[in-house]
Amino acid sequence: MSGGGLLVAGTTSDAGKSVVTAGICRWLVRQGVRVAPFKAQNMSLNSFVTREGAEIGRAQAMQAQACRIEPTALMNPVLLKPGGDRSSQVVLMGRPVGEMSARGYHGGRQEALLGTVLDCLAELRGTYDAVICEGAGSPAEINLRRTDIVNMGVARRAKLPVLVVGDIDRGGVFASFFGTVALLSPEDQAFVAGFLVNKFRGDVSLLEPGLEMLLGLTGRRTYGVLPFRHGLGIDEEDGLRISLRGTVRESNTAPPVGEDVLRVAVCAIPLMSNFTDVDALAAEPGVVVRFVDRPEELADADLVVIPGTRGTVKALEWLRERGLGDALVRRAAERRPILGICGGFQILGEHIDDEVESRRGSVDGLGLLPVRVRFAREKTLARPVGEALGEPVEGYEIHHGVARLMGGDAFLDGCRVGQTWGTHWHGSLESDGFRRAFLREVAAAAGRRFVPAPDTSFAALREEQLDRLGDLIEQHADTDALWRLIESGAPQGLPFIPPGAPA
């Protein structure tokens, strides 16, 4: 017997689908329901490696944690990793299968993957009591509906009720809800059960007349109004959005343990991937993390991080064009701390040979680490375990670049020279003992009287965030009505709202 299901769609990208899905998952698992997340197709540079060595969207890994289960490739069968404005790497069932233009993908390849998507969903529904699915973008993207496999395409084929989330903090939420339904075909509209308001500030009683009018206009109820909460944007899908100068990663509000704070500047390089690596730093009391794109913004930084990227050579050129490359060279000569992760590690090396990602051939790196990198067609996907700075470390690897070390001191699978560090390991800073040891080294090199908190547990903080998401659903949504949707599907007899999808 198949388990129940629900598809969480949104009026826009970034409406809150990922965190609402995680919140519903955490609420359900606390009720004793065996639940799993699912997203048919994800477009993201923020990915994760499962224990079986499959690459999936980081958001689905976070949602699996909300369900208290291990993430698998079934939960995100199709992952698109943008490599520029017009093409993406297609990752199918956790493995890359090639590069494809948007026109080529939507011109036929996407529709051909619907069978795989439905098989994965069916397997999850046969295993769990409920599967909470996340849509992508908006279900009313009428130009893409014919080949859709992630919103109404999968909802109709799998007979999933659809809950549409709207971000009221952006404004225009009533028009967005109405317009989303009115641009769907009658067959699609039959599966749209209702709405969920996200990020509401103020007195909810002032909103209620509008919700009543929306019910009268669409015949669909609102299943909850979630209040605005800071610090819940965990494991977002898209690192491309974190490219604005001065963006501050939300940090722990506890005061520093020592006398000083520690300032971390993250270079907002193009096609930035897995920027969540710095979340564990931001979780430390007294550590301030911000994204930067100008050399003068490195001046007061105690640590500069060059994160991963889907375009190593492009990011290297960007650093040089902006003067950040020269600033990093000066910084290394002054023995001021720099950490390169994955693509950032490759950038710090002496030489890059790339006939795979950029196809630019032979390129000189910044020359700060004795490393030569050759891009292989086969992608490395791994979950390494090791030790550094006398502490156990776990991480995950996602890269085409193969590093050949020519010297330096060993550091995870990479190396360090002075206060310049490089590794291919994502997620290493989530290992609490190692993170504290690394921050002590950084503070000493920077001359800061910063002391890492002795008891910060990143895993416990992540659990607290997931419980807060579950609390939002439990306290501000009609959970009885939500469960009826999950168990029984969309209500019968929902009215058609004209004009519907264009022919």
Short mmCIF file of C-alpha atoms in Angstrom, two decimals:
data_model
loop_
_atom_site.label_atom_id
_atom_site.label_comp_id
_atom_site.label_asym_id
_atom_site.label_seq_id
_atom_site.Cartn_x
_atom_site.Cartn_y
_atom_site.Cartn_z
CA MET A 1 0.00 0.00 0.00
CA SER A 2 1.35 3.45 -0.93
CA GLY A 3 1.88 5.99 1.80
CA GLY A 4 0.28 9.43 1.81
CA GLY A 5 1.83 12.42 0.15
CA LEU A 6 1.82 16.18 -0.30
CA LEU A 7 3.54 18.53 -2.74
CA VAL A 8 4.67 21.88 -1.34
CA ALA A 9 4.71 24.37 -4.22
CA GLY A 10 5.43 28.10 -4.14
CA THR A 11 4.19 31.25 -5.80
CA THR A 12 7.85 32.08 -6.56
CA SER A 13 11.34 30.76 -6.12
CA ASP A 14 12.53 31.34 -2.55
CA ALA A 15 8.98 31.50 -1.16
CA GLY A 16 10.03 29.12 1.61
CA LYS A 17 9.25 25.72 0.09
CA SER A 18 12.40 24.05 1.43
CA VAL A 19 11.95 25.13 5.03
CA VAL A 20 8.17 24.53 5.02
CA THR A 21 8.78 21.02 3.68
CA ALA A 22 11.36 20.43 6.41
CA GLY A 23 8.97 21.81 9.03
CA ILE A 24 6.15 19.50 7.94
CA CYS A 25 8.60 16.58 7.97
CA ARG A 26 9.79 17.36 11.51
CA TRP A 27 6.20 17.84 12.76
CA LEU A 28 5.19 14.48 11.29
CA VAL A 29 8.14 12.50 12.63
CA ARG A 30 7.41 13.88 16.11
CA GLN A 31 3.91 12.40 15.75
CA GLY A 32 5.43 8.98 15.10
CA VAL A 33 4.88 9.11 11.32
CA ARG A 34 7.54 7.49 9.13
CA VAL A 35 8.17 10.27 6.63
CA ALA A 36 10.62 11.04 3.81
CA PRO A 37 11.32 14.14 1.67
CA PHE A 38 11.36 14.22 -2.13
CA LYS A 39 12.22 16.72 -4.83
CA ALA A 40 12.03 15.41 -8.37
CA GLN A 41 14.33 18.00 -9.89
CA ASN A 42 16.56 20.46 -8.10
CA MET A 43 18.60 23.30 -9.59
CA SER A 44 21.32 24.09 -7.10
CA LEU A 45 25.04 24.45 -6.57
CA ASN A 46 24.54 23.55 -2.93
CA SER A 47 24.80 19.77 -2.90
CA PHE A 48 25.65 16.88 -0.58
CA VAL A 49 27.03 13.35 -0.87
CA THR A 50 25.00 10.49 0.60
CA ARG A 51 26.58 7.49 2.31
CA GLU A 52 26.25 5.44 -0.88
CA GLY A 53 28.21 8.13 -2.76
CA ALA A 54 25.33 9.87 -4.57
CA GLU A 55 25.16 13.64 -5.08
CA ILE A 56 21.84 15.27 -4.18
CA GLY A 57 20.59 18.75 -3.30
CA ARG A 58 21.70 19.90 0.13
CA ALA A 59 18.11 20.96 0.91
CA GLN A 60 16.93 17.35 0.58
CA ALA A 61 19.73 16.19 2.88
CA MET A 62 18.52 18.75 5.43
CA GLN A 63 14.92 17.57 4.99
CA ALA A 64 16.03 13.96 5.51
CA GLN A 65 17.61 15.08 8.76
CA ALA A 66 14.28 16.65 9.67
CA CYS A 67 12.76 13.19 9.08
CA ARG A 68 15.56 11.58 11.16
CA ILE A 69 16.58 9.32 8.29
CA GLU A 70 19.63 8.98 6.03
CA PRO A 71 19.38 10.88 2.71
CA THR A 72 19.46 8.80 -0.48
CA ALA A 73 19.44 9.47 -4.22
CA LEU A 74 15.75 8.51 -4.31
CA MET A 75 14.95 11.78 -2.57
CA ASN A 76 16.37 13.93 -5.39
CA PRO A 77 16.69 11.90 -8.60
CA VAL A 78 17.52 14.89 -10.85
CA LEU A 79 19.97 17.62 -9.85
CA LEU A 80 20.95 20.44 -12.21
CA LYS A 81 24.18 22.28 -11.41
CA PRO A 82 24.44 25.54 -13.38
CA GLY A 83 27.77 26.15 -15.09
CA GLY A 84 26.78 29.48 -16.60
CA ASP A 85 23.72 31.32 -17.87
CA ARG A 86 22.73 28.71 -20.43
CA SER A 87 23.98 25.27 -19.41
CA SER A 88 23.99 22.92 -16.44
CA GLN A 89 25.53 19.66 -15.43
CA VAL A 90 22.80 17.03 -15.20
CA VAL A 91 23.15 14.70 -12.20
CA LEU A 92 20.87 11.65 -12.45
CA MET A 93 20.39 9.35 -9.46
CA GLY A 94 23.43 10.92 -7.84
CA ARG A 95 25.82 10.66 -10.81
CA PRO A 96 26.70 13.26 -13.47
CA VAL A 97 25.53 12.27 -16.95
CA GLY A 98 26.69 15.29 -18.93
CA GLU A 99 26.28 19.00 -19.65
CA MET A 100 23.12 20.27 -21.29
CA SER A 101 21.74 23.61 -22.40
CA ALA A 102 18.43 24.78 -20.96
CA ARG A 103 16.88 24.50 -24.41
CA GLY A 104 18.13 20.94 -24.83
CA TYR A 105 16.95 19.89 -21.38
CA HIS A 106 13.47 21.40 -21.63
CA GLY A 107 13.28 20.37 -25.29
CA GLY A 108 12.92 16.71 -24.49
CA ARG A 109 15.38 15.34 -21.95
CA GLN A 110 13.40 16.55 -18.95
CA GLU A 111 10.17 14.88 -20.03
CA ALA A 112 12.06 11.62 -20.64
CA LEU A 113 13.08 11.58 -16.96
CA LEU A 114 9.50 11.55 -15.67
CA GLY A 115 9.49 7.74 -15.46
CA THR A 116 12.58 7.74 -13.26
CA VAL A 117 11.08 10.44 -11.06
CA LEU A 118 7.80 8.57 -10.60
CA ASP A 119 9.60 5.29 -9.88
CA CYS A 120 11.65 6.96 -7.11
CA LEU A 121 8.56 8.56 -5.62
CA ALA A 122 6.65 5.27 -5.75
CA GLU A 123 9.51 3.47 -3.99
CA LEU A 124 9.55 6.06 -1.20
CA ARG A 125 5.75 5.91 -0.84
CA GLY A 126 5.96 2.13 -0.61
CA THR A 127 8.47 2.45 2.24
CA TYR A 128 7.19 5.37 4.30
CA ASP A 129 3.84 6.41 5.77
CA ALA A 130 4.12 9.80 4.06
CA VAL A 131 6.33 11.54 1.50
CA ILE A 132 6.48 15.34 1.56
CA CYS A 133 7.52 16.60 -1.87
CA GLU A 134 8.97 19.99 -2.71
CA GLY A 135 8.20 21.74 -5.97
CA ALA A 136 10.50 24.11 -7.83
CA GLY A 137 10.00 27.75 -8.77
CA SER A 138 6.29 28.22 -9.45
CA PRO A 139 3.80 25.65 -10.75
CA ALA A 140 2.36 28.39 -12.99
CA GLU A 141 5.41 28.68 -15.26
CA ILE A 142 3.20 28.14 -18.28
CA ASN A 143 6.12 28.19 -20.74
CA LEU A 144 7.54 25.05 -19.10
CA ARG A 145 4.38 23.16 -18.19
CA ARG A 146 4.49 20.69 -21.09
CA THR A 147 7.72 19.10 -19.88
CA ASP A 148 7.27 19.72 -16.14
CA ILE A 149 8.38 16.85 -13.89
CA VAL A 150 8.67 18.67 -10.57
CA ASN A 151 5.44 20.61 -9.97
CA MET A 152 2.02 19.81 -11.46
CA GLY A 153 3.52 17.20 -13.78
CA VAL A 154 4.45 14.97 -10.87
CA ALA A 155 1.44 16.02 -8.72
CA ARG A 156 -1.05 14.87 -11.34
CA ARG A 157 0.72 11.65 -12.22
CA ALA A 158 1.21 10.70 -8.56
CA LYS A 159 -2.17 12.17 -7.47
CA LEU A 160 -0.60 14.43 -4.86
CA PRO A 161 -2.50 17.30 -3.22
CA VAL A 162 -0.67 20.61 -3.65
CA LEU A 163 -0.15 23.26 -0.97
CA VAL A 164 0.97 26.61 -2.40
CA VAL A 165 3.31 28.66 -0.19
CA GLY A 166 3.50 32.44 -0.56
CA ASP A 167 6.05 34.81 0.99
CA ILE A 168 3.95 37.68 2.33
CA ASP A 169 7.09 39.60 3.30
CA ARG A 170 7.62 40.29 -0.41
CA GLY A 171 4.13 41.73 -0.81
CA GLY A 172 1.39 40.82 -3.28
CA VAL A 173 0.68 37.45 -1.73
CA PHE A 174 -3.09 37.44 -2.48
CA ALA A 175 -2.54 38.25 -6.15
CA SER A 176 0.19 35.61 -6.28
CA PHE A 177 -2.06 32.93 -4.79
CA PHE A 178 -4.98 33.77 -7.08
CA GLY A 179 -2.81 34.11 -10.18
CA THR A 180 -1.01 30.82 -9.53
CA VAL A 181 -4.30 28.91 -9.52
CA ALA A 182 -5.87 30.89 -12.38
CA LEU A 183 -2.96 30.12 -14.73
CA LEU A 184 -3.32 26.35 -14.32
CA SER A 185 -5.44 24.05 -16.47
CA PRO A 186 -8.66 22.65 -14.98
CA GLU A 187 -6.94 19.28 -14.58
CA ASP A 188 -4.05 20.86 -12.64
CA GLN A 189 -6.31 23.08 -10.55
CA ALA A 190 -8.14 20.01 -9.25
CA PHE A 191 -5.01 19.09 -7.26
CA VAL A 192 -4.36 22.54 -5.73
CA ALA A 193 -5.87 22.14 -2.27
CA GLY A 194 -5.03 25.50 -0.74
CA PHE A 195 -2.47 27.97 0.52
CA LEU A 196 0.07 28.59 3.28
CA VAL A 197 1.23 32.12 4.12
CA ASN A 198 4.91 32.37 5.04
CA LYS A 199 6.92 35.10 6.85
CA PHE A 200 3.99 37.10 8.24
CA ARG A 201 4.76 40.02 10.56
CA GLY A 202 2.14 41.62 12.78
CA ASP A 203 -1.41 40.89 13.93
CA VAL A 204 -2.83 37.91 12.05
CA SER A 205 -6.38 39.14 12.66
CA LEU A 206 -5.69 41.93 10.14
CA LEU A 207 -4.95 39.28 7.53
CA GLU A 208 -8.04 37.17 8.10
CA PRO A 209 -10.48 39.24 5.98
CA GLY A 210 -8.15 38.78 3.01
CA LEU A 211 -7.95 35.04 3.60
CA GLU A 212 -11.76 34.86 3.68
CA MET A 213 -11.94 36.78 0.40
CA LEU A 214 -9.33 34.45 -1.11
CA LEU A 215 -11.46 31.47 -0.08
CA GLY A 216 -14.49 33.08 -1.72
CA LEU A 217 -12.56 33.81 -4.91
CA THR A 218 -10.84 30.43 -5.28
CA GLY A 219 -12.84 27.98 -3.18
CA ARG A 220 -9.59 27.05 -1.46
CA ARG A 221 -8.72 27.57 2.18
CA THR A 222 -5.50 28.74 3.81
CA TYR A 223 -3.94 26.02 5.94
CA GLY A 224 -1.81 28.29 8.08
CA VAL A 225 -0.04 31.62 8.55
CA LEU A 226 3.58 31.16 9.60
CA PRO A 227 5.19 34.11 11.41
CA PHE A 228 8.50 35.58 10.32
CA ARG A 229 11.43 34.02 12.17
CA HIS A 230 15.11 34.94 11.88
CA GLY A 231 17.74 32.28 11.35
CA LEU A 232 15.65 29.59 9.65
CA GLY A 233 17.13 29.82 6.14
CA ILE A 234 19.15 26.64 6.59
CA ASP A 235 20.73 24.85 3.62
CA GLU A 236 19.25 27.03 0.92
CA GLU A 237 19.25 25.67 -2.58
CA ASP A 238 21.04 28.31 -4.51
CA GLY A 239 24.46 29.77 -3.75
CA LEU A 240 24.05 32.12 -6.73
CA ARG A 241 21.82 34.32 -4.58
CA ILE A 242 24.57 34.90 -2.04
CA SER A 243 26.54 37.22 -4.27
CA LEU A 244 25.73 40.65 -2.86
CA ARG A 245 28.55 42.53 -1.23
CA GLY A 246 28.29 42.66 2.53
CA THR A 247 25.73 39.89 2.90
CA VAL A 248 26.05 38.68 6.49
CA ARG A 249 25.56 35.02 7.29
CA GLU A 250 23.17 34.87 10.24
CA SER A 251 25.20 34.15 13.35
CA ASN A 252 24.72 32.85 16.85
CA THR A 253 23.60 35.76 19.04
CA ALA A 254 25.62 34.62 22.08
CA PRO A 255 28.47 36.97 23.06
CA PRO A 256 32.09 35.91 22.48
CA VAL A 257 33.76 33.83 25.17
CA GLY A 258 37.05 35.71 24.82
CA GLU A 259 37.70 39.43 24.62
CA ASP A 260 37.62 39.69 20.80
CA VAL A 261 35.35 38.67 17.97
CA LEU A 262 36.75 36.89 14.93
CA ARG A 263 35.93 38.34 11.52
CA VAL A 264 35.57 35.95 8.56
CA ALA A 265 35.35 37.25 4.97
CA VAL A 266 34.04 34.82 2.35
CA CYS A 267 34.89 35.72 -1.25
CA ALA A 268 31.59 35.74 -3.17
CA ILE A 269 33.08 34.10 -6.25
CA PRO A 270 31.01 33.28 -9.36
CA LEU A 271 29.08 29.98 -9.37
CA MET A 272 29.75 29.63 -5.65
CA SER A 273 28.85 26.17 -4.39
CA ASN A 274 28.31 24.73 -0.93
CA PHE A 275 28.53 28.10 0.76
CA THR A 276 26.90 26.34 3.74
CA ASP A 277 30.46 25.28 4.66
CA VAL A 278 30.71 28.56 6.58
CA ASP A 279 27.49 28.03 8.55
CA ALA A 280 29.42 26.17 11.24
CA LEU A 281 31.69 29.21 11.63
CA ALA A 282 28.69 31.54 11.87
CA ALA A 283 27.26 29.29 14.58
CA GLU A 284 30.22 30.02 16.86
CA PRO A 285 29.65 32.78 19.44
CA GLY A 286 31.85 35.73 18.54
CA VAL A 287 32.45 34.75 14.89
CA VAL A 288 31.09 37.21 12.31
CA VAL A 289 30.81 35.87 8.75
CA ARG A 290 30.19 38.10 5.76
CA PHE A 291 30.42 37.71 1.96
CA VAL A 292 32.65 40.19 0.16
CA ASP A 293 33.70 41.09 -3.38
CA ARG A 294 36.26 43.92 -2.98
CA PRO A 295 39.92 43.75 -1.88
CA GLU A 296 39.53 46.46 0.77
CA GLU A 297 36.98 44.26 2.54
CA LEU A 298 39.74 41.75 3.30
CA ALA A 299 41.77 44.29 5.28
CA ASP A 300 40.13 43.74 8.67
CA ALA A 301 39.33 40.04 8.15
CA ASP A 302 41.00 37.58 10.51
CA LEU A 303 40.23 34.72 8.12
CA VAL A 304 39.46 34.78 4.41
CA VAL A 305 37.58 31.79 2.96
CA ILE A 306 37.55 30.97 -0.74
CA PRO A 307 34.59 28.58 -1.05
CA GLY A 308 33.77 25.94 -3.61
CA THR A 309 32.68 26.84 -7.12
CA ARG A 310 31.25 25.18 -10.21
CA GLY A 311 33.66 27.29 -12.29
CA THR A 312 37.17 27.21 -10.83
CA VAL A 313 38.91 29.01 -13.72
CA LYS A 314 36.12 31.58 -14.02
CA ALA A 315 36.32 32.28 -10.27
CA LEU A 316 40.11 32.62 -10.48
CA GLU A 317 39.79 35.18 -13.29
CA TRP A 318 37.13 37.05 -11.27
CA LEU A 319 39.44 37.25 -8.25
CA ARG A 320 42.22 38.65 -10.42
CA GLU A 321 40.01 41.15 -12.24
CA ARG A 322 38.74 42.60 -8.96
CA GLY A 323 42.13 42.85 -7.32
CA LEU A 324 41.25 40.15 -4.81
CA GLY A 325 43.89 37.83 -6.24
CA ASP A 326 46.70 40.29 -5.47
CA ALA A 327 45.21 40.96 -2.04
CA LEU A 328 45.27 37.22 -1.28
CA VAL A 329 48.91 36.96 -2.41
CA ARG A 330 49.85 39.83 -0.09
CA ARG A 331 47.86 38.28 2.72
CA ALA A 332 49.63 34.93 2.37
CA ALA A 333 53.03 36.67 2.39
CA GLU A 334 52.04 38.36 5.66
CA ARG A 335 51.07 34.93 7.09
CA ARG A 336 47.46 35.98 7.61
CA PRO A 337 44.96 33.08 7.53
CA ILE A 338 43.36 31.92 4.26
CA LEU A 339 41.23 28.79 3.82
CA GLY A 340 40.42 27.39 0.38
CA ILE A 341 37.72 24.73 0.13
CA CYS A 342 37.33 22.52 -2.96
CA GLY A 343 37.41 24.95 -5.93
CA GLY A 344 38.90 27.53 -3.58
CA PHE A 345 41.69 25.09 -2.75
CA GLN A 346 42.36 24.56 -6.46
CA ILE A 347 42.55 28.33 -7.03
CA LEU A 348 45.28 28.62 -4.36
CA GLY A 349 47.48 26.10 -6.18
CA GLU A 350 50.27 26.67 -8.70
CA HIS A 351 48.68 25.32 -11.84
CA ILE A 352 45.30 24.13 -13.21
CA ASP A 353 44.89 21.91 -16.26
CA ASP A 354 41.20 22.06 -17.21
CA GLU A 355 39.84 20.43 -20.36
CA VAL A 356 36.59 19.45 -18.59
CA GLU A 357 34.88 22.28 -16.70
CA SER A 358 36.00 25.48 -18.45
CA ARG A 359 37.93 23.76 -21.29
CA ARG A 360 40.52 26.53 -20.92
CA GLY A 361 43.47 24.14 -20.79
CA SER A 362 46.55 25.25 -18.88
CA VAL A 363 46.03 28.10 -16.37
CA ASP A 364 48.27 29.43 -13.60
CA GLY A 365 46.74 29.50 -10.13
CA LEU A 366 47.54 32.02 -7.40
CA GLY A 367 50.60 29.97 -6.45
CA LEU A 368 50.01 30.08 -2.69
CA LEU A 369 50.05 26.31 -2.21
CA PRO A 370 52.38 23.73 -3.85
CA VAL A 371 49.56 21.98 -5.69
CA ARG A 372 48.92 21.13 -9.35
CA VAL A 373 45.34 20.35 -10.36
CA ARG A 374 44.15 18.32 -13.34
CA PHE A 375 40.44 18.13 -14.10
CA ALA A 376 39.20 14.56 -14.65
CA ARG A 377 36.00 13.70 -16.49
CA GLU A 378 34.97 11.37 -13.68
CA LYS A 379 33.66 13.28 -10.67
CA THR A 380 34.96 12.41 -7.20
CA LEU A 381 32.06 11.80 -4.80
CA ALA A 382 33.13 10.63 -1.35
CA ARG A 383 32.47 10.80 2.40
CA PRO A 384 36.00 10.88 3.89
CA VAL A 385 36.87 10.55 7.57
CA GLY A 386 40.22 11.59 9.03
CA GLU A 387 42.09 13.67 11.56
CA ALA A 388 43.54 17.16 11.56
CA LEU A 389 44.97 19.39 14.29
CA GLY A 390 44.68 16.42 16.62
CA GLU A 391 40.90 16.16 16.18
CA PRO A 392 38.64 13.75 14.26
CA VAL A 393 37.08 15.21 11.11
CA GLU A 394 34.32 14.11 8.73
CA GLY A 395 33.47 15.68 5.39
CA TYR A 396 32.28 15.08 1.85
CA GLU A 397 33.92 15.58 -1.54
CA ILE A 398 32.35 16.76 -4.83
CA HIS A 399 34.91 17.71 -7.47
CA HIS A 400 36.37 16.99 -10.90
CA GLY A 401 39.75 18.48 -10.03
CA VAL A 402 42.46 16.01 -8.96
CA ALA A 403 45.16 17.61 -6.80
CA ARG A 404 48.82 16.55 -6.93
CA LEU A 405 50.61 17.79 -3.81
CA MET A 406 54.18 19.01 -4.35
CA GLY A 407 54.95 19.92 -0.74
CA GLY A 408 53.54 21.73 2.28
CA ASP A 409 52.26 20.23 5.51
CA ALA A 410 49.44 17.67 5.34
CA PHE A 411 45.95 19.04 5.97
CA LEU A 412 43.07 16.63 5.44
CA ASP A 413 43.59 15.58 1.78
CA GLY A 414 45.16 18.94 0.98
CA CYS A 415 47.98 20.94 2.49
CA ARG A 416 48.97 24.09 4.31
CA VAL A 417 51.86 26.50 3.95
CA GLY A 418 52.19 28.97 6.80
CA GLN A 419 48.65 30.23 7.40
CA THR A 420 47.30 29.28 3.96
CA TRP A 421 45.19 26.13 4.12
CA GLY A 422 43.52 24.11 1.38
CA THR A 423 41.30 21.02 1.24
CA HIS A 424 38.73 19.37 -1.01
CA TRP A 425 36.62 18.44 2.03
CA HIS A 426 33.28 20.19 2.38
CA GLY A 427 31.61 20.07 5.79
CA SER A 428 34.81 19.63 7.77
CA LEU A 429 34.03 22.66 9.95
CA GLU A 430 30.91 20.90 11.22
CA SER A 431 33.24 18.65 13.28
CA ASP A 432 33.18 20.55 16.55
CA GLY A 433 36.61 19.68 17.97
CA PHE A 434 38.37 20.35 14.68
CA ARG A 435 36.52 23.66 14.16
CA ARG A 436 37.56 24.87 17.62
CA ALA A 437 41.20 23.85 17.04
CA PHE A 438 41.23 25.59 13.65
CA LEU A 439 39.72 28.79 15.09
CA ARG A 440 42.32 28.81 17.86
CA GLU A 441 45.05 28.69 15.18
CA VAL A 442 43.37 31.49 13.24
CA ALA A 443 42.97 33.66 16.33
CA ALA A 444 46.63 33.18 17.29
CA ALA A 445 47.83 34.06 13.78
CA ALA A 446 45.50 37.09 13.66
CA GLY A 447 46.54 38.30 17.11
CA ARG A 448 42.97 38.17 18.36
CA ARG A 449 42.00 37.34 21.94
CA PHE A 450 39.23 35.14 20.65
CA VAL A 451 38.34 31.94 22.46
CA PRO A 452 36.05 29.32 20.85
CA ALA A 453 33.09 28.38 23.03
CA PRO A 454 33.85 24.99 24.63
CA ASP A 455 30.38 23.54 24.17
CA THR A 456 29.06 24.64 20.76
CA SER A 457 27.60 21.61 18.99
CA PHE A 458 26.78 22.30 15.36
CA ALA A 459 24.68 19.13 15.12
CA ALA A 460 22.66 20.16 18.19
CA LEU A 461 22.14 23.67 16.79
CA ARG A 462 20.90 22.18 13.51
CA GLU A 463 18.49 19.95 15.43
CA GLU A 464 17.22 23.00 17.32
CA GLN A 465 16.58 24.80 14.03
CA LEU A 466 14.67 21.82 12.65
CA ASP A 467 12.61 21.61 15.84
CA ARG A 468 11.81 25.33 15.49
CA LEU A 469 10.53 24.61 11.97
CA GLY A 470 8.40 21.78 13.33
CA ASP A 471 7.09 24.10 16.03
CA LEU A 472 6.05 26.67 13.40
CA ILE A 473 3.93 24.07 11.61
CA GLU A 474 2.50 22.64 14.82
CA GLN A 475 1.61 26.03 16.30
CA HIS A 476 0.56 28.03 13.25
CA ALA A 477 -0.89 25.57 10.73
CA ASP A 478 -4.08 23.53 10.84
CA THR A 479 -2.28 20.23 11.35
CA ASP A 480 -5.47 18.14 11.42
CA ALA A 481 -6.43 19.50 8.00
CA LEU A 482 -2.85 19.03 6.73
CA TRP A 483 -2.89 15.39 7.78
CA ARG A 484 -6.20 14.84 5.99
CA LEU A 485 -4.60 16.23 2.84
CA ILE A 486 -1.58 13.95 3.19
CA GLU A 487 -3.71 10.89 3.90
CA SER A 488 -6.67 11.44 1.57
CA GLY A 489 -5.57 13.85 -1.17
CA ALA A 490 -7.07 17.10 -2.41
CA PRO A 491 -10.75 17.78 -1.57
CA GLN A 492 -13.24 16.81 -4.24
CA GLY A 493 -15.17 19.44 -6.18
CA LEU A 494 -12.66 22.28 -6.03
CA PRO A 495 -13.89 25.01 -8.41
CA PHE A 496 -12.16 25.98 -11.65
CA ILE A 497 -10.79 29.53 -11.63
CA PRO A 498 -10.67 31.11 -15.11
CA PRO A 499 -8.94 31.74 -17.39
CA GLY A 500 -6.84 28.61 -16.83
CA ALA A 501 -3.69 27.74 -18.74
CA PRO A 502 -3.47 29.10 -22.29
CA ALA A 503 -3.99 26.54 -25.02
#
